[in-house]
mmCIF file of C-alpha atoms and ligand atoms in Angstrom:
data_model
loop_
_atom_site.group_PDB
_atom_site.id
_atom_site.type_symbol
_atom_site.label_atom_id
_atom_site.label_comp_id
_atom_site.label_asym_id
_atom_site.label_seq_id
_atom_site.Cartn_x
_atom_site.Cartn_y
_atom_site.Cartn_z
ATOM 1 C CA MET F 190 -6.004 -46.053 21.202
ATOM 2 C CA LEU F 191 -8.126 -43.181 22.403
ATOM 3 C CA LEU F 192 -8.892 -42.898 26.086
ATOM 4 C CA THR F 193 -12.509 -42.071 25.240
ATOM 5 C CA GLU F 194 -12.805 -45.405 23.397
ATOM 6 C CA ILE F 195 -11.277 -47.616 26.078
ATOM 7 C CA PHE F 196 -12.577 -45.795 29.149
ATOM 8 C CA PRO F 197 -15.423 -43.459 28.165
ATOM 9 C CA MET F 198 -16.589 -43.045 31.758
ATOM 10 C CA LEU F 199 -13.114 -42.325 33.060
ATOM 11 C CA ALA F 200 -12.552 -39.773 30.289
ATOM 12 C CA LEU F 201 -15.749 -38.020 31.285
ATOM 13 C CA GLU F 202 -14.756 -38.117 34.930
ATOM 14 C CA LEU F 203 -11.310 -36.646 34.171
ATOM 15 C CA GLU F 204 -12.838 -33.874 32.123
ATOM 16 C CA GLN F 205 -15.304 -32.965 34.851
ATOM 17 C CA LEU F 206 -12.725 -33.068 37.651
ATOM 18 C CA LEU F 207 -10.340 -30.901 35.627
ATOM 19 C CA LYS F 208 -13.032 -28.340 34.930
ATOM 20 C CA LYS F 209 -13.958 -28.336 38.600
ATOM 21 C CA GLN F 210 -10.359 -27.403 39.431
ATOM 22 C CA GLY F 211 -10.325 -24.692 36.790
ATOM 23 C CA GLU F 212 -7.918 -26.622 34.523
ATOM 24 C CA VAL F 213 -9.829 -25.812 31.367
ATOM 25 C CA GLU F 214 -6.870 -26.299 28.994
ATOM 26 C CA LEU F 215 -6.148 -29.752 30.381
ATOM 27 C CA ALA F 216 -9.839 -30.679 30.278
ATOM 28 C CA ALA F 217 -9.841 -29.792 26.574
ATOM 29 C CA GLN F 218 -7.052 -32.343 25.960
ATOM 30 C CA VAL F 219 -9.042 -35.290 27.321
ATOM 31 C CA PRO F 220 -10.995 -36.144 24.117
ATOM 32 C CA GLN F 221 -7.699 -36.439 22.183
ATOM 33 C CA LEU F 222 -5.744 -38.388 24.792
ATOM 34 C CA LYS F 223 -4.272 -41.665 23.567
ATOM 35 C CA VAL F 224 -3.404 -44.521 25.877
ATOM 36 C CA VAL F 225 0.088 -45.542 24.730
ATOM 37 C CA ASP F 226 0.917 -48.080 27.411
ATOM 38 C CA ARG F 227 0.082 -49.055 30.928
ATOM 39 C CA CYS F 228 2.264 -48.664 33.968
ATOM 40 C CA ARG F 229 4.406 -51.762 34.496
ATOM 41 C CA CYS F 230 5.146 -51.267 38.182
ATOM 42 C CA GLY F 231 3.341 -54.523 39.072
ATOM 43 C CA ASP F 232 1.418 -53.175 42.056
ATOM 44 C CA ASN F 233 -1.974 -54.854 42.120
ATOM 45 C CA PHE F 234 -3.814 -51.642 43.003
ATOM 46 C CA CYS F 235 -2.226 -49.704 40.123
ATOM 47 C CA SER F 236 -4.112 -48.989 36.886
ATOM 48 C CA SER F 237 -1.988 -46.084 35.745
ATOM 49 C CA PHE F 238 -1.276 -45.473 32.073
ATOM 50 C CA TYR F 239 0.759 -43.287 29.760
ATOM 51 C CA THR F 240 -0.789 -40.787 27.385
ATOM 52 C CA GLN F 241 2.610 -39.730 26.040
ATOM 53 C CA PRO F 242 5.576 -42.067 25.452
ATOM 54 C CA LYS F 243 7.249 -43.087 28.695
ATOM 55 C CA PRO F 244 10.251 -40.841 29.433
ATOM 56 C CA GLU F 245 13.781 -42.280 29.619
ATOM 57 C CA GLY F 246 14.298 -41.074 33.156
ATOM 58 C CA SER F 247 12.250 -38.714 35.269
ATOM 59 C CA TYR F 248 10.093 -36.001 33.770
ATOM 60 C CA GLY F 249 12.460 -33.173 34.693
ATOM 61 C CA PRO F 250 11.597 -29.463 34.607
ATOM 62 C CA GLY F 251 8.177 -28.333 33.444
ATOM 63 C CA HIS F 252 6.569 -31.299 35.205
ATOM 64 C CA ARG F 253 3.780 -31.018 37.704
ATOM 65 C CA CYS F 254 1.484 -33.441 39.489
ATOM 66 C CA LEU F 255 -2.177 -32.717 39.765
ATOM 67 C CA ASP F 256 -4.293 -34.607 42.288
ATOM 68 C CA LEU F 257 -7.838 -34.647 40.986
ATOM 69 C CA ASP F 258 -9.519 -35.493 44.253
ATOM 70 C CA ALA F 259 -11.481 -38.405 42.770
ATOM 71 C CA VAL F 260 -14.514 -39.780 44.563
ATOM 72 C CA GLU F 261 -13.395 -43.378 44.009
ATOM 73 C CA GLY F 262 -9.756 -44.480 44.256
ATOM 74 C CA MET F 263 -7.095 -41.959 43.352
ATOM 75 C CA LEU F 264 -6.497 -39.991 40.152
ATOM 76 C CA VAL F 265 -3.311 -37.989 39.710
ATOM 77 C CA LEU F 266 -2.147 -36.451 36.452
ATOM 78 C CA ASP F 267 1.455 -35.913 35.415
ATOM 79 C CA VAL F 268 1.531 -32.820 33.277
ATOM 80 C CA VAL F 269 4.686 -32.108 31.275
ATOM 81 C CA ALA F 270 5.041 -28.730 29.584
ATOM 82 C CA GLY F 271 1.269 -28.281 29.643
ATOM 83 C CA THR F 272 0.471 -31.732 28.224
ATOM 84 C CA ILE F 273 -1.086 -34.640 30.107
ATOM 85 C CA ALA F 274 1.632 -37.312 29.931
ATOM 86 C CA HIS F 275 0.593 -39.909 32.483
ATOM 87 C CA VAL F 276 -2.568 -40.681 34.395
ATOM 88 C CA GLU F 277 -2.053 -42.300 37.752
ATOM 89 C CA VAL F 278 -5.082 -44.408 38.635
ATOM 90 C CA LEU F 279 -5.021 -46.256 41.925
ATOM 91 C CA ASN F 280 -7.546 -48.576 43.554
ATOM 92 C CA ARG F 281 -9.894 -48.751 40.570
ATOM 93 C CA TYR F 282 -10.366 -52.462 39.997
ATOM 94 C CA GLU F 283 -12.588 -52.321 36.881
ATOM 95 C CA ILE F 284 -10.116 -50.056 35.107
ATOM 96 C CA ARG F 285 -7.252 -52.377 35.931
ATOM 97 C CA GLN F 286 -9.049 -55.386 34.405
ATOM 98 C CA LYS F 287 -9.689 -53.598 31.123
ATOM 99 C CA LEU F 288 -6.219 -52.070 30.984
ATOM 100 C CA ILE F 289 -4.508 -55.432 31.405
ATOM 101 C CA ALA F 290 -6.732 -56.925 28.709
ATOM 102 C CA GLU F 291 -5.807 -54.125 26.282
ATOM 103 C CA PHE F 292 -2.098 -54.007 27.218
ATOM 104 C CA PRO F 293 -1.022 -57.500 28.271
HETATM 105 ZN ZN1 LIG H 357 1.992 -48.516 38.458
#
């Protein structure tokens, strides 16, 4: 499922925040990002999701975290070898509702 189809506003927001930080290559990935699963940590403020299959263990070398400085809640990307692998979304209630409906 494409991120732009489930969360068009969030996709737009990600793209804009990435461009603002000069991450043009990552911003260009946003229209193709697929939501493969949601985070299963169980925290009620968490609406994070995977855009690449969940790794067996930790991400290992070539991994970086990118805090996007969101206006509402918190948005942090996990980038692995130049690809957006996981989008950490915290304290965004409306996204959580939709995500749970799509990925029970
Ligand atoms: Zn989580």
